[in-house]
mmCIF file of C-alpha atoms and ligand atoms in Angstrom:
data_model
loop_
_atom_site.group_PDB
_atom_site.id
_atom_site.type_symbol
_atom_site.label_atom_id
_atom_site.label_comp_id
_atom_site.label_asym_id
_atom_site.label_seq_id
_atom_site.Cartn_x
_atom_site.Cartn_y
_atom_site.Cartn_z
ATOM 1 C CA MET A 13 249.989 -48.517 182.751
ATOM 2 C CA LYS A 14 247.453 -45.878 181.903
ATOM 3 C CA PRO A 15 247.400 -44.843 178.242
ATOM 4 C CA LEU A 16 248.285 -41.221 179.034
ATOM 5 C CA ILE A 17 251.320 -42.324 180.985
ATOM 6 C CA ILE A 18 252.335 -44.566 178.085
ATOM 7 C CA LEU A 19 251.970 -41.635 175.702
ATOM 8 C CA LEU A 20 254.015 -39.336 177.902
ATOM 9 C CA THR A 21 256.658 -42.009 178.298
ATOM 10 C CA LEU A 22 256.801 -42.514 174.557
ATOM 11 C CA LEU A 23 256.980 -38.777 173.984
ATOM 12 C CA ALA A 24 259.800 -38.447 176.441
ATOM 13 C CA SER A 25 261.734 -41.291 174.913
ATOM 14 C CA ALA A 26 261.072 -40.426 171.302
ATOM 15 C CA SER A 27 261.689 -36.727 170.930
ATOM 16 C CA SER A 28 263.060 -37.317 167.458
ATOM 17 C CA ASN A 29 259.681 -38.665 166.541
ATOM 18 C CA PRO A 30 257.259 -35.988 167.717
ATOM 19 C CA LEU A 31 253.539 -36.237 167.450
ATOM 20 C CA ALA A 32 252.464 -34.871 164.141
ATOM 21 C CA LEU A 33 248.875 -33.984 163.545
ATOM 22 C CA PRO A 34 247.395 -35.322 160.344
ATOM 23 C CA SER A 35 247.426 -32.552 157.759
ATOM 24 C CA GLU A 36 243.675 -32.104 157.806
ATOM 25 C CA SER A 37 243.575 -31.311 161.510
ATOM 26 C CA LYS A 38 245.668 -28.179 161.022
ATOM 27 C CA SER A 39 242.725 -26.298 159.564
ATOM 28 C CA PRO A 40 239.950 -26.169 162.171
ATOM 29 C CA ALA A 41 240.631 -24.663 165.582
ATOM 30 C CA VAL A 42 239.546 -26.937 168.404
ATOM 31 C CA GLN A 43 235.919 -26.280 169.302
ATOM 32 C CA PRO A 44 234.202 -27.149 172.546
ATOM 33 C CA MET A 45 232.432 -30.472 172.350
ATOM 34 C CA PRO A 46 228.667 -30.084 171.913
ATOM 35 C CA ILE A 47 227.096 -29.949 175.331
ATOM 36 C CA ILE A 48 226.131 -33.336 176.673
ATOM 37 C CA ASN A 49 222.559 -32.449 177.530
ATOM 38 C CA SER A 50 221.045 -35.858 177.806
ATOM 39 C CA GLN A 51 221.900 -39.311 179.019
ATOM 40 C CA LEU A 52 222.128 -42.432 176.932
ATOM 41 C CA THR A 53 219.285 -44.884 177.425
ATOM 42 C CA TYR A 54 219.895 -48.534 176.631
ATOM 43 C CA ILE A 55 216.830 -50.496 175.550
ATOM 44 C CA GLY A 56 217.594 -54.093 174.829
ATOM 45 C CA PRO A 57 217.992 -57.609 176.111
ATOM 46 C CA ILE A 58 220.260 -58.732 178.913
ATOM 47 C CA LYS A 59 219.967 -62.384 177.950
ATOM 48 C CA PRO A 60 219.514 -64.019 174.550
ATOM 49 C CA GLY A 61 215.835 -63.994 173.580
ATOM 50 C CA GLY A 62 214.951 -62.136 176.766
ATOM 51 C CA GLU A 63 212.713 -59.146 177.352
ATOM 52 C CA ASN A 64 214.026 -55.665 176.757
ATOM 53 C CA VAL A 65 215.200 -53.744 179.773
ATOM 54 C CA THR A 66 215.796 -50.003 180.023
ATOM 55 C CA LEU A 67 219.019 -48.773 181.597
ATOM 56 C CA HIS A 68 220.791 -45.406 181.708
ATOM 57 C CA GLY A 69 224.450 -44.505 181.577
ATOM 58 C CA THR A 70 227.475 -44.839 179.357
ATOM 59 C CA ALA A 71 228.473 -48.123 177.747
ATOM 60 C CA GLN A 72 230.674 -48.877 180.738
ATOM 61 C CA SER A 73 227.964 -48.336 183.353
ATOM 62 C CA VAL A 74 225.218 -49.961 181.260
ATOM 63 C CA LEU A 75 227.364 -53.086 180.914
ATOM 64 C CA ALA A 76 228.041 -53.102 184.659
ATOM 65 C CA GLN A 77 224.279 -52.908 185.297
ATOM 66 C CA ILE A 78 223.601 -55.682 182.762
ATOM 67 C CA LYS A 79 226.184 -57.901 184.443
ATOM 68 C CA SER A 80 224.712 -57.312 187.875
ATOM 69 C CA LEU A 81 221.229 -58.203 186.571
ATOM 70 C CA ASN A 82 222.558 -61.211 184.658
ATOM 71 C CA PRO A 83 225.909 -62.414 186.002
ATOM 72 C CA SER A 84 226.258 -64.888 183.126
ATOM 73 C CA PHE A 85 225.890 -62.143 180.488
ATOM 74 C CA HIS A 86 228.429 -62.383 177.714
ATOM 75 C CA PRO A 87 228.280 -60.215 174.589
ATOM 76 C CA ASP A 88 229.295 -63.167 172.431
ATOM 77 C CA ASP A 89 225.902 -64.747 173.224
ATOM 78 C CA PHE A 90 224.198 -62.205 170.951
ATOM 79 C CA GLU A 91 224.736 -62.187 167.227
ATOM 80 C CA VAL A 92 224.859 -58.422 166.827
ATOM 81 C CA THR A 93 227.552 -57.917 169.440
ATOM 82 C CA ARG A 94 229.454 -61.084 168.530
ATOM 83 C CA THR A 95 229.750 -59.861 164.931
ATOM 84 C CA ALA A 96 230.755 -56.313 165.861
ATOM 85 C CA ARG A 97 233.330 -57.482 168.390
ATOM 86 C CA ALA A 98 234.792 -60.104 166.065
ATOM 87 C CA LYS A 99 235.275 -57.452 163.453
ATOM 88 C CA PHE A 100 237.011 -55.216 165.969
ATOM 89 C CA GLU A 101 239.275 -58.039 167.153
ATOM 90 C CA LYS A 102 240.233 -58.674 163.555
ATOM 91 C CA THR A 103 241.069 -55.029 162.993
ATOM 92 C CA LEU A 104 243.071 -54.965 166.220
ATOM 93 C CA ALA A 105 245.082 -57.883 164.923
ATOM 94 C CA LYS A 106 245.615 -56.143 161.605
ATOM 95 C CA ARG A 107 246.463 -52.891 163.387
ATOM 96 C CA GLU A 108 244.116 -51.038 161.163
ATOM 97 C CA LEU A 109 240.447 -50.361 161.183
ATOM 98 C CA GLU A 110 238.323 -50.519 158.097
ATOM 99 C CA LEU A 111 235.989 -47.744 157.157
ATOM 100 C CA GLN A 112 232.561 -49.262 156.765
ATOM 101 C CA GLN A 113 230.052 -47.721 154.444
ATOM 102 C CA ARG A 114 226.356 -48.023 155.001
ATOM 103 C CA SER A 115 224.449 -44.836 155.595
ATOM 104 C CA LYS A 116 227.634 -43.296 156.894
ATOM 105 C CA GLN A 117 228.846 -40.125 155.253
ATOM 106 C CA GLY A 118 232.515 -40.592 156.008
ATOM 107 C CA VAL A 119 234.844 -39.310 158.674
ATOM 108 C CA THR A 120 235.317 -35.546 158.881
ATOM 109 C CA ASN A 121 236.353 -32.713 161.212
ATOM 110 C CA CYS A 122 239.567 -34.360 162.404
ATOM 111 C CA GLY A 123 240.637 -32.786 165.680
ATOM 112 C CA LEU A 124 237.749 -30.305 165.705
ATOM 113 C CA TYR A 125 236.671 -31.391 169.183
ATOM 114 C CA GLY A 126 240.147 -32.247 170.381
ATOM 115 C CA ASN A 127 241.819 -35.599 170.294
ATOM 116 C CA ALA A 128 241.024 -38.393 172.690
ATOM 117 C CA LEU A 129 243.283 -41.148 173.850
ATOM 118 C CA LEU A 130 241.134 -44.203 173.241
ATOM 119 C CA ASP A 131 241.956 -47.789 173.921
ATOM 120 C CA ALA A 132 239.960 -50.939 173.344
ATOM 121 C CA ASN A 133 238.256 -50.427 176.721
ATOM 122 C CA THR A 134 236.628 -47.302 175.369
ATOM 123 C CA ILE A 135 235.323 -48.790 172.127
ATOM 124 C CA ILE A 136 234.634 -52.453 173.005
ATOM 125 C CA PRO A 137 231.924 -51.656 175.600
ATOM 126 C CA ILE A 138 229.920 -49.827 172.907
ATOM 127 C CA LEU A 139 230.289 -52.863 170.645
ATOM 128 C CA SER A 140 229.186 -55.115 173.529
ATOM 129 C CA MET A 141 225.680 -53.778 174.149
ATOM 130 C CA PRO A 142 223.226 -56.050 172.307
ATOM 131 C CA GLY A 143 220.346 -53.576 172.194
ATOM 132 C CA ALA A 144 219.479 -50.099 170.998
ATOM 133 C CA CYS A 145 221.040 -46.842 172.135
ATOM 134 C CA TYR A 146 218.189 -44.368 172.573
ATOM 135 C CA VAL A 147 218.696 -40.614 172.544
ATOM 136 C CA GLY A 148 215.895 -38.063 172.748
ATOM 137 C CA GLY A 149 214.887 -35.579 170.069
ATOM 138 C CA GLY A 150 217.135 -32.745 168.998
ATOM 139 C CA PRO A 151 218.561 -30.983 167.203
ATOM 140 C CA ARG A 152 221.945 -31.221 168.891
ATOM 141 C CA THR A 153 220.895 -33.527 171.691
ATOM 142 C CA CYS A 154 224.093 -35.284 172.684
ATOM 143 C CA VAL A 155 224.898 -38.181 174.991
ATOM 144 C CA HIS A 156 228.103 -39.896 176.003
ATOM 145 C CA LEU A 157 228.308 -43.385 174.555
ATOM 146 C CA SER A 158 231.595 -43.985 176.290
ATOM 147 C CA CYS A 159 233.608 -41.694 178.478
ATOM 148 C CA VAL A 160 236.827 -42.549 180.218
ATOM 149 C CA ASN A 161 238.682 -40.144 182.468
ATOM 150 C CA ASP A 162 242.220 -41.303 182.071
ATOM 151 C CA GLY A 163 244.237 -38.214 182.828
ATOM 152 C CA GLY A 164 241.927 -36.427 180.400
ATOM 153 C CA ASN A 165 238.361 -36.755 179.371
ATOM 154 C CA ASN A 166 238.226 -39.093 176.427
ATOM 155 C CA ALA A 167 234.774 -39.466 175.004
ATOM 156 C CA VAL A 168 232.749 -41.030 172.263
ATOM 157 C CA SER A 169 229.494 -39.107 171.947
ATOM 158 C CA LEU A 170 226.320 -39.452 169.924
ATOM 159 C CA CYS A 171 224.446 -36.344 168.764
ATOM 160 C CA ASN A 172 220.903 -36.431 167.431
ATOM 161 C CA ASP A 173 219.899 -33.682 164.990
ATOM 162 C CA ASN A 174 216.410 -35.076 164.417
ATOM 163 C CA LYS A 175 213.364 -33.619 166.143
ATOM 164 C CA ALA A 176 212.358 -37.157 167.032
ATOM 165 C CA ALA A 177 214.218 -39.561 169.261
ATOM 166 C CA ILE A 178 216.455 -42.163 167.650
ATOM 167 C CA ALA A 179 217.536 -45.631 168.768
ATOM 168 C CA PRO A 180 220.312 -47.028 166.555
ATOM 169 C CA THR A 181 221.874 -50.369 167.390
ATOM 170 C CA CYS A 182 224.577 -49.710 170.000
ATOM 171 C CA ALA A 183 227.089 -52.078 168.423
ATOM 172 C CA TYR A 184 226.675 -50.286 165.092
ATOM 173 C CA LEU A 185 227.429 -46.944 166.765
ATOM 174 C CA GLY A 186 230.672 -48.440 168.020
ATOM 175 C CA THR A 187 231.757 -48.897 164.420
ATOM 176 C CA TYR A 188 231.660 -45.106 163.940
ATOM 177 C CA ALA A 189 234.313 -44.772 166.626
ATOM 178 C CA GLN A 190 236.298 -47.434 164.770
ATOM 179 C CA ASP A 191 235.982 -45.455 161.546
ATOM 180 C CA ILE A 192 237.142 -42.235 163.189
ATOM 181 C CA CYS A 193 239.996 -43.807 165.107
ATOM 182 C CA GLY A 194 241.140 -46.136 162.373
ATOM 183 C CA GLY A 195 241.170 -43.719 159.491
ATOM 184 C CA LYS A 196 242.503 -40.323 158.655
ATOM 185 C CA CYS A 197 241.643 -38.829 162.063
ATOM 186 C CA ALA A 198 243.959 -41.175 163.938
ATOM 187 C CA PHE A 199 247.594 -40.698 164.665
ATOM 188 C CA SER A 200 250.082 -42.009 167.149
ATOM 189 C CA VAL A 201 253.653 -41.464 168.178
ATOM 190 C CA ASP A 202 254.908 -43.815 165.546
ATOM 191 C CA ALA A 203 252.999 -45.453 162.762
ATOM 192 C CA GLY A 204 253.924 -48.875 164.136
ATOM 193 C CA VAL A 205 252.482 -48.104 167.580
ATOM 194 C CA PHE A 206 248.771 -48.010 167.041
ATOM 195 C CA PHE A 207 247.679 -49.952 170.098
ATOM 196 C CA PRO A 208 247.277 -50.288 173.081
ATOM 197 C CA PHE A 209 245.874 -46.831 172.507
ATOM 198 C CA ILE A 210 244.839 -44.611 169.646
ATOM 199 C CA PHE A 211 245.126 -40.844 169.735
ATOM 200 C CA CYS A 212 242.296 -39.667 167.555
ATOM 201 C CA GLY A 213 239.453 -37.226 167.181
ATOM 202 C CA GLY A 214 236.815 -36.528 164.604
ATOM 203 C CA GLN A 215 233.209 -36.818 163.626
ATOM 204 C CA GLU A 216 231.147 -39.048 161.403
ATOM 205 C CA PHE A 217 227.679 -38.122 160.193
ATOM 206 C CA ASP A 218 224.927 -40.506 159.216
ATOM 207 C CA THR A 219 222.325 -39.811 156.530
ATOM 208 C CA ASP A 220 219.747 -40.367 159.300
ATOM 209 C CA HIS A 221 220.774 -37.019 160.823
ATOM 210 C CA TYR A 222 222.858 -38.136 163.722
ATOM 211 C CA ASN A 223 226.586 -38.124 164.217
ATOM 212 C CA VAL A 224 229.241 -39.646 166.409
ATOM 213 C CA ILE A 225 232.092 -37.540 167.788
ATOM 214 C CA VAL A 226 235.371 -38.713 169.271
ATOM 215 C CA GLY A 227 237.087 -35.988 171.254
ATOM 216 C CA THR A 228 237.645 -34.522 174.658
ATOM 217 C CA SER A 229 234.606 -33.798 176.756
ATOM 218 C CA LEU A 230 233.669 -32.453 180.117
ATOM 219 C CA LEU A 231 232.536 -35.286 182.314
ATOM 220 C CA ASP A 232 229.391 -34.655 184.278
ATOM 221 C CA THR A 233 230.508 -36.480 187.394
ATOM 222 C CA SER A 234 227.310 -35.581 189.249
ATOM 223 C CA ARG A 235 225.482 -37.915 186.899
ATOM 224 C CA ARG A 236 228.198 -40.564 187.048
ATOM 225 C CA ASN A 237 228.315 -40.968 183.304
HETATM 226 C C1 NAG B 325 213.136 -54.841 171.989
HETATM 227 O O1 NAG B 325 213.186 -53.544 171.432
HETATM 228 C C2 NAG B 325 213.444 -53.524 170.036
HETATM 229 C C3 NAG B 325 213.497 -52.077 169.604
HETATM 230 O O2 NAG B 325 214.507 -51.403 170.292
HETATM 231 C C4 NAG B 325 212.360 -54.272 169.292
HETATM 232 O O3 NAG B 325 212.665 -54.305 167.919
HETATM 233 C C5 NAG B 325 212.262 -55.691 169.838
HETATM 234 O O4 NAG B 325 211.175 -56.346 169.219
HETATM 235 C C6 NAG B 325 212.078 -55.666 171.335
HETATM 236 N N1 NAG B 325 212.114 -57.032 171.855
HETATM 237 C C7 NAG B 325 211.260 -57.493 172.731
HETATM 238 C C8 NAG B 325 211.470 -58.918 173.153
HETATM 239 O O5 NAG B 325 210.352 -56.835 173.182
#
């Protein structure tokens, strides 16, 4: 069943337990998502120890291209993706996601760009790309890392505020979505029902002048990302 259908079913069957926005999300009015004016470029290996390849698209389409180039590709064959995915599996099992602190500045702007209905299939593909996620110079140059149209446009986006291009590790960027959707910007119909989907939205900035946004976004279907 599609996550939106599950949500609607839960809403219909649990009217005594309505969706309540986290208190912080009452303050800002929903803003349009920054315009997605660029496309994610993946630069990384498709086999362990292999040459870098350059591919374009969201996590979902990049992974499909990697698998068609290397049918035996598995993200667990790379340390960076194995570690990121193992951590996510652990947090799935615990039904909570840990906020990681490196150069991250913490989750903010809950609900500012709307709330997305994310499931593991939105976040895991970002954690599964073993290379770098390149985005051109900004400021405010934004790409979709992951975008799923599941009765609504649910997106994880990366925005670069540097003049120069950046290329953070893709799997690391996936952990920003975990932070946003596992912390104060996440809510669901009932505290015990966190998965198979998370209803969440927010933003996390990095000291390196980029940020990741979870929210609703217009899909540019002409570019198939
Ligand atoms: C692939 O690109 C990364 C930078 O994104 C670089 O650090 C690495 O050395 C490259 N690997 C190869 C095999 O060229």
